[in-house]
Structures are given as structure tokens and as C-alpha cells.
mmCIF file of C-alpha atoms in Angstrom:
data_model
loop_
_atom_site.group_PDB
_atom_site.id
_atom_site.type_symbol
_atom_site.label_atom_id
_atom_site.label_comp_id
_atom_site.label_asym_id
_atom_site.label_seq_id
_atom_site.Cartn_x
_atom_site.Cartn_y
_atom_site.Cartn_z
ATOM 1 C CA MET A 24 23.448 5.756 -6.496
ATOM 2 C CA ASN A 25 23.526 9.330 -7.881
ATOM 3 C CA ARG A 26 19.774 9.340 -8.343
ATOM 4 C CA LEU A 27 19.274 8.099 -4.776
ATOM 5 C CA ILE A 28 21.476 10.896 -3.440
ATOM 6 C CA LEU A 29 19.486 13.494 -5.400
ATOM 7 C CA ILE A 30 16.192 12.113 -4.109
ATOM 8 C CA MET A 31 17.495 12.123 -0.533
ATOM 9 C CA ARG A 32 18.611 15.742 -0.925
ATOM 10 C CA TYR A 33 15.224 16.695 -2.355
ATOM 11 C CA LEU A 34 13.359 15.019 0.520
ATOM 12 C CA PHE A 35 15.729 16.625 3.013
ATOM 13 C CA CYS A 36 14.924 20.074 1.591
ATOM 14 C CA ILE A 37 11.217 19.369 1.902
ATOM 15 C CA SER A 38 11.650 18.217 5.516
ATOM 16 C CA ILE A 39 13.541 21.397 6.402
ATOM 17 C CA VAL A 40 10.710 23.509 4.971
ATOM 18 C CA VAL A 41 8.083 21.511 6.901
ATOM 19 C CA ILE A 42 10.086 21.698 10.149
ATOM 20 C CA PHE A 43 10.456 25.432 9.651
ATOM 21 C CA CYS A 44 6.685 25.751 9.290
ATOM 22 C CA PHE A 45 5.990 24.115 12.649
ATOM 23 C CA SER A 46 8.796 25.869 14.536
ATOM 24 C CA CYS A 47 7.740 29.455 13.772
ATOM 25 C CA ASP A 48 5.255 31.549 15.712
ATOM 26 C CA GLY A 49 1.597 31.643 14.720
ATOM 27 C CA SER A 50 1.837 34.710 12.496
ATOM 28 C CA LYS A 51 4.635 33.184 10.421
ATOM 29 C CA GLU A 52 3.305 29.635 10.479
ATOM 30 C CA GLN A 53 0.496 30.327 8.007
ATOM 31 C CA LYS A 54 2.830 31.897 5.451
ATOM 32 C CA SER A 55 5.466 29.181 5.830
ATOM 33 C CA SER A 56 2.865 26.397 5.522
ATOM 34 C CA SER A 57 1.725 27.896 2.251
ATOM 35 C CA GLN A 58 5.298 27.936 1.007
ATOM 36 C CA ALA A 59 5.778 24.315 2.073
ATOM 37 C CA VAL A 60 2.761 23.210 0.055
ATOM 38 C CA ASN A 61 4.344 24.749 -3.045
ATOM 39 C CA PHE A 62 7.461 22.586 -2.585
ATOM 40 C CA LEU A 63 5.527 19.336 -2.274
ATOM 41 C CA PRO A 64 4.145 17.628 -5.403
ATOM 42 C CA VAL A 65 0.568 18.729 -6.049
ATOM 43 C CA PRO A 66 -2.011 17.589 -8.628
ATOM 44 C CA TRP A 67 -1.618 18.673 -12.262
ATOM 45 C CA THR A 68 -4.539 16.709 -13.629
ATOM 46 C CA HIS A 69 -4.979 18.243 -17.105
ATOM 47 C CA PHE A 70 -2.791 18.717 -20.172
ATOM 48 C CA ARG A 71 -2.706 22.475 -19.444
ATOM 49 C CA GLY A 72 -3.279 22.177 -15.704
ATOM 50 C CA ASN A 73 -7.013 22.871 -15.625
ATOM 51 C CA ALA A 74 -10.185 22.843 -17.723
ATOM 52 C CA SER A 75 -9.688 26.378 -19.072
ATOM 53 C CA LEU A 76 -6.252 25.298 -20.381
ATOM 54 C CA ASP A 77 -4.443 28.411 -19.140
ATOM 55 C CA GLY A 78 -1.180 26.566 -18.388
ATOM 56 C CA ILE A 79 -0.763 28.037 -14.897
ATOM 57 C CA SER A 80 0.946 25.928 -12.228
ATOM 58 C CA LEU A 81 0.961 26.624 -8.490
ATOM 59 C CA GLY A 82 4.354 24.946 -8.257
ATOM 60 C CA HIS A 83 7.494 26.488 -6.836
ATOM 61 C CA VAL A 84 10.203 27.473 -9.312
ATOM 62 C CA SER A 85 13.708 28.651 -8.480
ATOM 63 C CA ASP A 86 16.376 29.648 -10.977
ATOM 64 C CA SER A 87 18.252 26.331 -11.008
ATOM 65 C CA MET A 88 17.289 23.012 -12.615
ATOM 66 C CA LYS A 89 18.824 19.639 -11.779
ATOM 67 C CA LEU A 90 17.984 16.140 -12.953
ATOM 68 C CA LEU A 91 16.051 14.151 -10.357
ATOM 69 C CA TRP A 92 15.344 10.968 -12.377
ATOM 70 C CA SER A 93 14.735 9.655 -15.883
ATOM 71 C CA PHE A 94 12.714 6.719 -17.207
ATOM 72 C CA LYS A 95 12.921 5.211 -20.706
ATOM 73 C CA THR A 96 9.770 4.172 -22.530
ATOM 74 C CA GLY A 97 9.680 2.176 -25.760
ATOM 75 C CA GLY A 98 8.653 5.014 -28.081
ATOM 76 C CA SER A 99 8.598 8.789 -28.463
ATOM 77 C CA CYS A 100 6.760 10.696 -25.735
ATOM 78 C CA ILE A 101 4.714 13.335 -27.550
ATOM 79 C CA SER A 102 2.119 12.936 -24.810
ATOM 80 C CA SER A 103 2.287 15.468 -21.975
ATOM 81 C CA PRO A 104 2.486 14.112 -18.415
ATOM 82 C CA VAL A 105 -0.066 14.688 -15.659
ATOM 83 C CA THR A 106 0.035 13.865 -11.966
ATOM 84 C CA ASP A 107 -2.219 13.322 -8.964
ATOM 85 C CA GLY A 108 0.640 14.559 -6.747
ATOM 86 C CA LYS A 109 1.856 11.027 -6.122
ATOM 87 C CA ASN A 110 2.380 9.402 -9.525
ATOM 88 C CA VAL A 111 3.049 10.708 -13.037
ATOM 89 C CA PHE A 112 0.950 9.397 -15.946
ATOM 90 C CA ILE A 113 2.150 9.640 -19.553
ATOM 91 C CA GLY A 114 1.516 7.904 -22.872
ATOM 92 C CA SER A 115 4.105 6.769 -25.421
ATOM 93 C CA LEU A 116 4.231 5.854 -29.094
ATOM 94 C CA ASP A 117 4.981 2.310 -27.896
ATOM 95 C CA SER A 118 1.170 2.165 -27.309
ATOM 96 C CA THR A 119 1.629 2.075 -23.537
ATOM 97 C CA LEU A 120 0.279 4.233 -20.736
ATOM 98 C CA TYR A 121 2.779 4.526 -17.868
ATOM 99 C CA SER A 122 2.419 5.320 -14.177
ATOM 100 C CA LEU A 123 5.668 6.449 -12.489
ATOM 101 C CA ASN A 124 6.388 7.536 -8.935
ATOM 102 C CA ILE A 125 6.871 11.300 -9.077
ATOM 103 C CA ILE A 126 9.698 11.338 -6.496
ATOM 104 C CA THR A 127 11.740 8.307 -7.602
ATOM 105 C CA GLY A 128 10.693 7.700 -11.216
ATOM 106 C CA ASP A 129 10.074 4.031 -10.436
ATOM 107 C CA LEU A 130 7.515 2.209 -12.563
ATOM 108 C CA VAL A 131 4.217 1.733 -10.719
ATOM 109 C CA TRP A 132 2.381 0.050 -13.615
ATOM 110 C CA LYS A 133 2.117 0.114 -17.384
ATOM 111 C CA THR A 134 -0.874 -0.740 -19.557
ATOM 112 C CA LYS A 135 -0.798 -1.566 -23.259
ATOM 113 C CA LEU A 136 -3.536 0.182 -25.221
ATOM 114 C CA GLY A 137 -4.687 -0.512 -28.781
ATOM 115 C CA ASP A 138 -2.363 1.809 -30.718
ATOM 116 C CA GLU A 139 0.262 4.529 -30.436
ATOM 117 C CA ILE A 140 -0.492 7.306 -27.956
ATOM 118 C CA GLU A 141 0.050 10.951 -28.854
ATOM 119 C CA ALA A 142 -2.704 12.292 -26.615
ATOM 120 C CA SER A 143 -2.081 13.408 -23.065
ATOM 121 C CA PRO A 144 -4.007 11.756 -20.242
ATOM 122 C CA VAL A 145 -6.456 13.558 -17.964
ATOM 123 C CA ILE A 146 -7.187 12.522 -14.384
ATOM 124 C CA PHE A 147 -10.664 12.458 -12.865
ATOM 125 C CA GLU A 148 -10.946 11.103 -9.337
ATOM 126 C CA ASP A 149 -9.700 7.482 -9.530
ATOM 127 C CA VAL A 150 -9.471 7.122 -13.313
ATOM 128 C CA ILE A 151 -7.166 8.109 -16.160
ATOM 129 C CA LEU A 152 -8.882 9.031 -19.447
ATOM 130 C CA ILE A 153 -6.946 8.888 -22.722
ATOM 131 C CA GLY A 154 -7.282 8.186 -26.459
ATOM 132 C CA ASP A 155 -5.046 6.455 -29.018
ATOM 133 C CA LEU A 156 -4.342 6.725 -32.746
ATOM 134 C CA SER A 157 -6.883 4.028 -33.664
ATOM 135 C CA GLY A 158 -9.715 6.137 -32.250
ATOM 136 C CA ASN A 159 -10.036 4.136 -29.033
ATOM 137 C CA PHE A 160 -10.805 6.106 -25.895
ATOM 138 C CA TYR A 161 -10.140 4.501 -22.513
ATOM 139 C CA SER A 162 -10.981 4.780 -18.854
ATOM 140 C CA VAL A 163 -8.136 3.258 -16.822
ATOM 141 C CA ASN A 164 -7.995 2.600 -13.093
ATOM 142 C CA LYS A 165 -5.481 5.048 -11.617
ATOM 143 C CA GLN A 166 -4.247 2.652 -8.961
ATOM 144 C CA SER A 167 -3.885 -0.579 -10.924
ATOM 145 C CA GLY A 168 -3.769 0.359 -14.617
ATOM 146 C CA GLU A 169 -6.734 -1.906 -15.336
ATOM 147 C CA ILE A 170 -8.912 -0.827 -18.277
ATOM 148 C CA ILE A 171 -12.422 -0.056 -16.996
ATOM 149 C CA TRP A 172 -14.114 0.661 -20.331
ATOM 150 C CA LYS A 173 -13.257 1.461 -23.945
ATOM 151 C CA PHE A 174 -15.124 3.599 -26.494
ATOM 152 C CA LYS A 175 -14.346 3.358 -30.217
ATOM 153 C CA ALA A 176 -14.827 6.455 -32.334
ATOM 154 C CA PRO A 177 -16.333 5.230 -35.622
ATOM 155 C CA GLY A 178 -14.688 5.446 -39.031
ATOM 156 C CA VAL A 179 -11.296 4.636 -40.491
ATOM 157 C CA ARG A 180 -10.236 8.248 -39.959
ATOM 158 C CA SER A 181 -10.913 8.489 -36.247
ATOM 159 C CA LYS A 182 -7.571 8.848 -34.464
ATOM 160 C CA ILE A 183 -7.420 10.818 -31.246
ATOM 161 C CA VAL A 184 -4.329 13.031 -30.902
ATOM 162 C CA GLY A 185 -5.476 15.654 -28.402
ATOM 163 C CA SER A 186 -6.003 15.367 -24.687
ATOM 164 C CA ALA A 187 -9.470 15.058 -23.210
ATOM 165 C CA ASN A 188 -11.045 17.575 -20.829
ATOM 166 C CA ILE A 189 -13.523 17.271 -17.980
ATOM 167 C CA ILE A 190 -16.849 18.894 -17.099
ATOM 168 C CA ASN A 191 -16.509 18.224 -13.386
ATOM 169 C CA GLU A 192 -20.043 19.097 -12.322
ATOM 170 C CA LYS A 193 -21.532 16.631 -14.792
ATOM 171 C CA LYS A 194 -18.796 13.990 -14.513
ATOM 172 C CA GLN A 195 -18.417 14.049 -18.280
ATOM 173 C CA VAL A 196 -15.349 13.848 -20.506
ATOM 174 C CA LEU A 197 -14.766 15.753 -23.776
ATOM 175 C CA PHE A 198 -12.412 14.888 -26.632
ATOM 176 C CA GLY A 199 -12.055 15.441 -30.359
ATOM 177 C CA SER A 200 -11.285 13.008 -33.162
ATOM 178 C CA HIS A 201 -10.017 13.033 -36.731
ATOM 179 C CA ASN A 202 -13.500 11.884 -37.760
ATOM 180 C CA ASP A 203 -14.446 15.574 -37.375
ATOM 181 C CA THR A 204 -16.416 14.984 -34.171
ATOM 182 C CA LEU A 205 -16.293 16.339 -30.637
ATOM 183 C CA TYR A 206 -17.543 13.734 -28.155
ATOM 184 C CA CYS A 207 -19.042 14.073 -24.693
ATOM 185 C CA LEU A 208 -19.144 10.802 -22.709
ATOM 186 C CA ASN A 209 -20.242 9.839 -19.222
ATOM 187 C CA ILE A 210 -17.106 9.105 -17.218
ATOM 188 C CA ALA A 211 -18.822 6.339 -15.261
ATOM 189 C CA ASP A 212 -19.643 4.063 -18.205
ATOM 190 C CA GLY A 213 -18.347 5.626 -21.458
ATOM 191 C CA GLU A 214 -21.839 6.166 -22.854
ATOM 192 C CA VAL A 215 -22.238 8.986 -25.383
ATOM 193 C CA VAL A 216 -24.059 12.035 -24.004
ATOM 194 C CA TRP A 217 -23.847 14.067 -27.206
ATOM 195 C CA ARG A 218 -21.783 14.606 -30.360
ATOM 196 C CA TYR A 219 -20.882 17.842 -32.111
ATOM 197 C CA GLN A 220 -19.926 17.718 -35.775
ATOM 198 C CA SER A 221 -17.242 20.003 -37.179
ATOM 199 C CA GLU A 222 -16.026 20.104 -40.775
ATOM 200 C CA SER A 223 -12.525 18.664 -40.433
ATOM 201 C CA TYR A 224 -10.008 17.084 -38.055
ATOM 202 C CA ILE A 225 -9.950 18.086 -34.390
ATOM 203 C CA ASN A 226 -6.378 18.000 -33.077
ATOM 204 C CA GLY A 227 -6.431 20.089 -29.927
ATOM 205 C CA THR A 228 -8.050 19.833 -26.531
ATOM 206 C CA PRO A 229 -11.443 21.505 -25.981
ATOM 207 C CA ALA A 230 -11.349 24.196 -23.302
ATOM 208 C CA THR A 231 -14.340 24.679 -21.025
ATOM 209 C CA ASP A 232 -15.621 26.788 -18.151
ATOM 210 C CA GLY A 233 -18.484 24.362 -17.540
ATOM 211 C CA VAL A 234 -20.917 26.516 -19.517
ATOM 212 C CA SER A 235 -19.223 26.857 -22.893
ATOM 213 C CA ILE A 236 -16.719 24.706 -24.761
ATOM 214 C CA VAL A 237 -14.265 26.135 -27.309
ATOM 215 C CA PHE A 238 -11.986 24.301 -29.707
ATOM 216 C CA GLY A 239 -10.277 24.868 -33.034
ATOM 217 C CA GLY A 240 -9.961 22.510 -35.945
ATOM 218 C CA CYS A 241 -8.571 21.936 -39.381
ATOM 219 C CA ASP A 242 -11.719 23.557 -40.796
ATOM 220 C CA SER A 243 -10.094 26.909 -39.880
ATOM 221 C CA HIS A 244 -12.769 27.761 -37.328
ATOM 222 C CA LEU A 245 -12.891 28.323 -33.616
ATOM 223 C CA HIS A 246 -16.062 26.572 -32.460
ATOM 224 C CA VAL A 247 -18.141 27.561 -29.437
ATOM 225 C CA VAL A 248 -20.422 24.827 -28.090
ATOM 226 C CA ASP A 249 -23.058 24.738 -25.336
ATOM 227 C CA ALA A 250 -21.666 22.422 -22.642
ATOM 228 C CA SER A 251 -25.131 21.347 -21.505
ATOM 229 C CA ASN A 252 -26.281 19.769 -24.765
ATOM 230 C CA GLY A 253 -23.553 20.022 -27.407
ATOM 231 C CA ALA A 254 -25.435 22.556 -29.497
ATOM 232 C CA GLY A 255 -23.348 24.944 -31.543
ATOM 233 C CA ALA A 256 -23.388 28.494 -30.186
ATOM 234 C CA GLY A 257 -21.304 29.910 -33.038
ATOM 235 C CA LYS A 258 -17.984 29.720 -34.835
ATOM 236 C CA VAL A 259 -15.326 32.149 -36.020
ATOM 237 C CA ASP A 260 -13.285 31.808 -39.216
ATOM 238 C CA VAL A 261 -9.575 32.478 -38.545
ATOM 239 C CA GLY A 262 -8.473 31.796 -42.118
ATOM 240 C CA SER A 263 -6.234 28.785 -41.465
ATOM 241 C CA HIS A 264 -6.451 25.532 -39.582
ATOM 242 C CA ILE A 265 -5.882 25.376 -35.839
ATOM 243 C CA ALA A 266 -3.604 22.632 -34.562
ATOM 244 C CA GLY A 267 -3.317 23.589 -30.890
ATOM 245 C CA SER A 268 -5.757 24.308 -28.095
ATOM 246 C CA ALA A 269 -7.339 27.581 -27.037
ATOM 247 C CA VAL A 270 -7.278 29.236 -23.617
ATOM 248 C CA LEU A 271 -10.752 30.202 -22.387
ATOM 249 C CA LYS A 272 -11.076 33.064 -19.921
ATOM 250 C CA ASP A 273 -13.872 35.565 -19.208
ATOM 251 C CA ASN A 274 -15.705 34.911 -22.484
ATOM 252 C CA PHE A 275 -12.538 35.282 -24.520
ATOM 253 C CA ALA A 276 -10.626 32.555 -26.347
ATOM 254 C CA TYR A 277 -6.946 32.918 -27.225
ATOM 255 C CA VAL A 278 -5.575 30.641 -29.926
ATOM 256 C CA GLY A 279 -2.876 30.381 -32.586
ATOM 257 C CA SER A 280 -3.183 29.160 -36.165
ATOM 258 C CA TYR A 281 -1.217 27.535 -38.934
ATOM 259 C CA GLY A 282 -1.624 30.856 -40.709
ATOM 260 C CA ARG A 283 1.102 32.266 -38.428
ATOM 261 C CA LYS A 284 -1.301 34.384 -36.375
ATOM 262 C CA LEU A 285 -2.579 34.652 -32.817
ATOM 263 C CA PHE A 286 -6.140 35.681 -32.074
ATOM 264 C CA GLY A 287 -8.130 37.113 -29.204
ATOM 265 C CA ILE A 288 -11.752 36.144 -29.857
ATOM 266 C CA ASN A 289 -14.903 37.248 -28.040
ATOM 267 C CA THR A 290 -16.911 34.038 -27.587
ATOM 268 C CA LYS A 291 -20.155 35.897 -26.919
ATOM 269 C CA THR A 292 -20.168 38.163 -29.975
ATOM 270 C CA MET A 293 -18.158 35.718 -32.140
ATOM 271 C CA GLU A 294 -15.859 38.538 -33.180
ATOM 272 C CA ILE A 295 -12.081 38.704 -33.469
ATOM 273 C CA ALA A 296 -10.981 41.417 -31.029
ATOM 274 C CA TRP A 297 -7.353 41.461 -32.148
ATOM 275 C CA THR A 298 -4.834 39.652 -34.342
ATOM 276 C CA TYR A 299 -1.091 39.318 -33.830
ATOM 277 C CA GLU A 300 1.256 38.296 -36.631
ATOM 278 C CA ASN A 301 4.972 37.855 -36.159
ATOM 279 C CA ASP A 302 7.004 40.352 -38.177
ATOM 280 C CA GLY A 303 9.910 37.916 -38.510
ATOM 281 C CA ARG A 304 9.926 34.342 -39.853
ATOM 282 C CA LYS A 305 6.420 33.355 -40.924
ATOM 283 C CA GLU A 306 5.844 30.013 -39.219
ATOM 284 C CA PRO A 307 2.799 28.455 -37.530
ATOM 285 C CA PHE A 308 1.694 28.856 -33.949
ATOM 286 C CA PHE A 309 1.354 25.095 -33.552
ATOM 287 C CA ALA A 310 1.378 24.653 -29.762
ATOM 288 C CA SER A 311 -1.119 25.916 -27.192
ATOM 289 C CA PRO A 312 -0.563 29.273 -25.471
ATOM 290 C CA ALA A 313 -0.480 29.966 -21.719
ATOM 291 C CA LEU A 314 -2.144 32.924 -20.042
ATOM 292 C CA LYS A 315 -1.501 34.695 -16.745
ATOM 293 C CA ASP A 316 -2.926 38.135 -15.997
ATOM 294 C CA THR A 317 -2.527 39.898 -19.362
ATOM 295 C CA PHE A 318 0.543 37.943 -20.485
ATOM 296 C CA LEU A 319 -0.303 35.523 -23.292
ATOM 297 C CA ILE A 320 2.723 33.261 -23.889
ATOM 298 C CA ALA A 321 2.661 31.659 -27.332
ATOM 299 C CA PRO A 322 5.388 29.381 -28.743
ATOM 300 C CA SER A 323 5.973 29.174 -32.477
ATOM 301 C CA ARG A 324 7.771 27.125 -35.074
ATOM 302 C CA ASP A 325 9.638 30.333 -35.942
ATOM 303 C CA LYS A 326 11.976 29.395 -33.024
ATOM 304 C CA PHE A 327 10.597 32.132 -30.773
ATOM 305 C CA VAL A 328 8.454 32.235 -27.670
ATOM 306 C CA HIS A 329 6.168 35.253 -28.031
ATOM 307 C CA ALA A 330 4.560 37.225 -25.204
ATOM 308 C CA VAL A 331 1.677 39.443 -26.274
ATOM 309 C CA SER A 332 -0.933 41.436 -24.386
ATOM 310 C CA SER A 333 -4.198 39.529 -24.048
ATOM 311 C CA LEU A 334 -5.981 42.898 -24.109
ATOM 312 C CA THR A 335 -4.539 44.317 -27.319
ATOM 313 C CA GLY A 336 -2.464 41.645 -29.047
ATOM 314 C CA ASN A 337 0.575 43.932 -28.949
ATOM 315 C CA LEU A 338 3.988 42.296 -28.595
ATOM 316 C CA ILE A 339 5.534 42.549 -25.119
ATOM 317 C CA TRP A 340 8.667 40.450 -25.730
ATOM 318 C CA LYS A 341 9.924 37.454 -27.647
ATOM 319 C CA PHE A 342 12.646 34.972 -26.812
ATOM 320 C CA ALA A 343 14.846 33.204 -29.378
ATOM 321 C CA ALA A 344 15.030 29.453 -28.740
ATOM 322 C CA LYS A 345 17.473 27.063 -30.411
ATOM 323 C CA GLY A 346 14.720 25.310 -32.340
ATOM 324 C CA ALA A 347 11.036 25.327 -33.202
ATOM 325 C CA VAL A 348 8.829 25.499 -30.118
ATOM 326 C CA ASP A 349 6.028 22.920 -30.373
ATOM 327 C CA SER A 350 5.933 22.354 -26.620
ATOM 328 C CA SER A 351 3.138 24.268 -24.902
ATOM 329 C CA PRO A 352 4.587 26.468 -22.129
ATOM 330 C CA VAL A 353 3.718 26.453 -18.434
ATOM 331 C CA ILE A 354 3.678 29.509 -16.165
ATOM 332 C CA ALA A 355 4.692 29.088 -12.512
ATOM 333 C CA GLY A 356 4.832 32.269 -10.466
ATOM 334 C CA ASP A 357 6.837 34.790 -12.490
ATOM 335 C CA ARG A 358 8.572 32.139 -14.597
ATOM 336 C CA VAL A 359 7.778 30.554 -17.966
ATOM 337 C CA ILE A 360 8.886 26.967 -18.626
ATOM 338 C CA ALA A 361 9.031 25.975 -22.309
ATOM 339 C CA GLY A 362 10.753 23.260 -24.345
ATOM 340 C CA CYS A 363 11.918 23.191 -27.962
ATOM 341 C CA GLU A 364 12.892 20.730 -30.691
ATOM 342 C CA SER A 365 16.616 21.113 -29.927
ATOM 343 C CA GLY A 366 15.998 19.481 -26.540
ATOM 344 C CA PHE A 367 16.319 22.507 -24.280
ATOM 345 C CA LEU A 368 13.866 23.228 -21.485
ATOM 346 C CA TYR A 369 13.955 26.984 -20.906
ATOM 347 C CA LEU A 370 13.238 29.028 -17.812
ATOM 348 C CA LEU A 371 12.215 32.590 -18.693
ATOM 349 C CA ASP A 372 11.065 35.665 -16.809
ATOM 350 C CA LEU A 373 7.328 36.120 -17.403
ATOM 351 C CA LYS A 374 7.363 39.905 -17.608
ATOM 352 C CA THR A 375 10.586 40.519 -19.540
ATOM 353 C CA GLY A 376 11.355 37.294 -21.415
ATOM 354 C CA GLU A 377 14.834 37.267 -19.884
ATOM 355 C CA HIS A 378 16.573 33.897 -20.148
ATOM 356 C CA ILE A 379 17.053 32.681 -16.572
ATOM 357 C CA ASN A 380 18.294 29.150 -17.145
ATOM 358 C CA SER A 381 17.995 26.123 -19.432
ATOM 359 C CA PHE A 382 18.477 22.375 -19.217
ATOM 360 C CA ASP A 383 19.439 20.112 -22.112
ATOM 361 C CA ILE A 384 17.046 17.158 -21.991
ATOM 362 C CA GLY A 385 18.906 15.509 -24.866
ATOM 363 C CA ALA A 386 16.131 15.081 -27.447
ATOM 364 C CA ALA A 387 13.327 17.122 -29.022
ATOM 365 C CA ILE A 388 10.545 18.182 -26.664
ATOM 366 C CA SER A 389 7.090 18.093 -28.242
ATOM 367 C CA GLY A 390 4.831 17.635 -25.219
ATOM 368 C CA ALA A 391 4.175 20.204 -22.520
ATOM 369 C CA PRO A 392 5.985 19.952 -19.188
ATOM 370 C CA LEU A 393 4.121 19.575 -15.918
ATOM 371 C CA VAL A 394 5.270 21.605 -12.940
ATOM 372 C CA SER A 395 4.224 20.090 -9.609
ATOM 373 C CA GLY A 396 5.618 21.492 -6.392
ATOM 374 C CA ALA A 397 9.371 21.782 -6.923
ATOM 375 C CA ILE A 398 9.429 19.181 -9.711
ATOM 376 C CA ALA A 399 9.049 19.515 -13.482
ATOM 377 C CA VAL A 400 8.435 16.423 -15.624
ATOM 378 C CA VAL A 401 8.635 16.246 -19.413
ATOM 379 C CA GLY A 402 8.811 13.559 -22.104
ATOM 380 C CA ASP A 403 10.949 13.728 -25.246
ATOM 381 C CA ASP A 404 11.106 12.269 -28.736
ATOM 382 C CA SER A 405 13.676 9.641 -27.687
ATOM 383 C CA GLY A 406 11.082 8.114 -25.358
ATOM 384 C CA MET A 407 12.711 9.393 -22.178
ATOM 385 C CA VAL A 408 10.657 10.868 -19.343
ATOM 386 C CA SER A 409 12.776 13.248 -17.251
ATOM 387 C CA ALA A 410 12.081 14.886 -13.898
ATOM 388 C CA LEU A 411 13.943 18.013 -12.850
ATOM 389 C CA TYR A 412 13.894 19.623 -9.436
ATOM 390 C CA TRP A 413 14.403 23.240 -8.492
#
């Protein structure tokens, strides 16, 4: 009953915004319509929101957070949720891919895959693309949950832990494996287009602008690959393995390492432009950073969220969380949304790092939240998927 009341209130707020849009004069109608779109759920199709992995959401964020619904899966949810604006898709360590209604949290369908799922799904048109810990990679019908095709990465050491990414123009999907290989497959049939061989595990998601692909690996290198044919364009040694994903913007890649450093790397010259190292507790930058304007937001296992300049690598601010921050942050407007292992989802000011609000999810947050319209959805290590509304 409480959940129903919350949903009714949420829908009522949306209706008021929409009514307002149509009741104003022409000059105000355009502005109000834009605001209304921000309140309604919108697509968040990638692990970091888009192919460049910058972690920027167009959603609306206010300074309050309330529980809208929760749904219990059968295993930990390390996977990060995505949405087409209607349903939420998330994997679980119970080996199941779930589709949930984004407004009510009701189960739409669930599909058992071959092994535990740590990877986050990615949406392309009418399919969900996702890998599991046995090295199986799947195309799943978005509407029904039916498996369309399956690709098996070869070798006993082939698990897939990172999300896939999409080259939209070519209708191709990219993902890395623990068999040291980056794969490019045709989305239509799962056929291999090309393979790129690295020298160790690939944990993160490859970032792409459609021309270049960048990813880090346990071989301590940031790799730059030609998106057209999978040929290596170069690589940069950062001195320690890379567990998270890089942000790619304007021929620069921004990435953290297990060596407790952040890097700004020129992907044309293959040179490190700057390095940032925390002057406090020396712990890894395990999660993936977010980038808006010149604010690079990087969580760390040192229990801080760091904001550094993407131009210089100089520290702007850092926020002390109540636990290690392995959850990749999302930026919505002038707010940062980040989770930590103590179960808190934090709302911070982008420019100052000021703590605006927090919500206790109740268990460790490892995956990244999605922010869609006025709703945030996140999974936790207890297997619960929770939706908050602003």
C-alpha cells in the first residue's frame, strides 16, 4: 500500500508538470516542456550512459531522495542497471537477467543465463547485450527475454565482468574478456568482426567515439584501437593494472589505476598529460570516473570521492564517504550521485563537493546507479534493486 501511494504521488507530480506545460503561453511552453521531459523516465542505455562512458545523465535531480520501490533478486547485484525509459534491466549473481517496470518495480520477465552475472547490460534497439562469468555473451529480446543468440569466448579463463559497448553506425558490439581479448561482434547474428589481443585480463568497458576505442587492462596499459578494423593504434603504460573503464573525450582518455593514480592521456600522441595521486590513504581508483566540463569525478577505495581538473589533474575537492567507493558516479545537472560499500547513496554538489543528501540503501553498493528522469535505480550486494525518486 505504501509503495502504491508513493507511485501515485510520483505520477501526480508528473501530471502537474505536463499540465503546466500545456497551460502556459507559447514563450513559456517550450521551456516548461523541456523541464517536463527531464521528470519523465528517459533512456539510459549504457553502463555509463553513453558510448564515451562520461557518466552524464539528463535526468532531473532535486535535493531529496525517497524510496519508490524495491525488488529482491536471488544474488548480489554488482551489475549496473540500464533502462529504455520504460523498463529497467539488470543482472544478478543468481545468473539471471531481470526486466522490471521502472515506475512500479514489477517483474516484467527474467531470463536465466549460463553463469553468474557481474557485467552490466547494454541496450541496442530491441535487444539487450550482456556477458556472464563463464565467458558467454548473449543477445536477448528486450520485450520477451528470449535469448536470440549466444557467443562463447574460448578458453577456461574467459569470464566477462565488464559491460559491453556499441558502435552504433556499424551495429557492432564491443566487450572484453579474461582471456585477454577485446571482441567486436555483429549485433544481428553474433558473428566475430575482429579480435584485439591484449596481454592480460580486460575488466572494464571499452569506451568509443566511433573512430577510436580505448580500454585499460591488467597488463597495466591503456590501449587505443582503430574501431574500423581492430588494429592497435598504440598503448600507454600507466605502471599498474586498470580495473575500471576510461572516459573518452576530445582525443583524451581519463582513467584510474590500481597504483592509486588518475591519468589524463592524449590518445593521439600516446602521452600522459598529467597524473594525480591522492596525498592521503594510498588505495586504488577501482571504479570508473565521470566527466562533465572540466570536472573529473573519481571514486576511490580510500573512502573519498575525488574531483580533479581534467585539464591539469589538480585537486578541486574531495568528499569523505563512510566506506570504499567502488560504485562509479553519475553526474546529473550540478549534482553527483555516488554509492559506497557502507550502503549510502550520496548526493553531492558538482562544483564544491558539498554533501547535499544521502540515502541508506541497506547494503554495499558496487554497481553504478542509473538516473532517468526523476528516478535513480541501483542494485546492492544483498541482491536488492532499489528505485529512489526526487
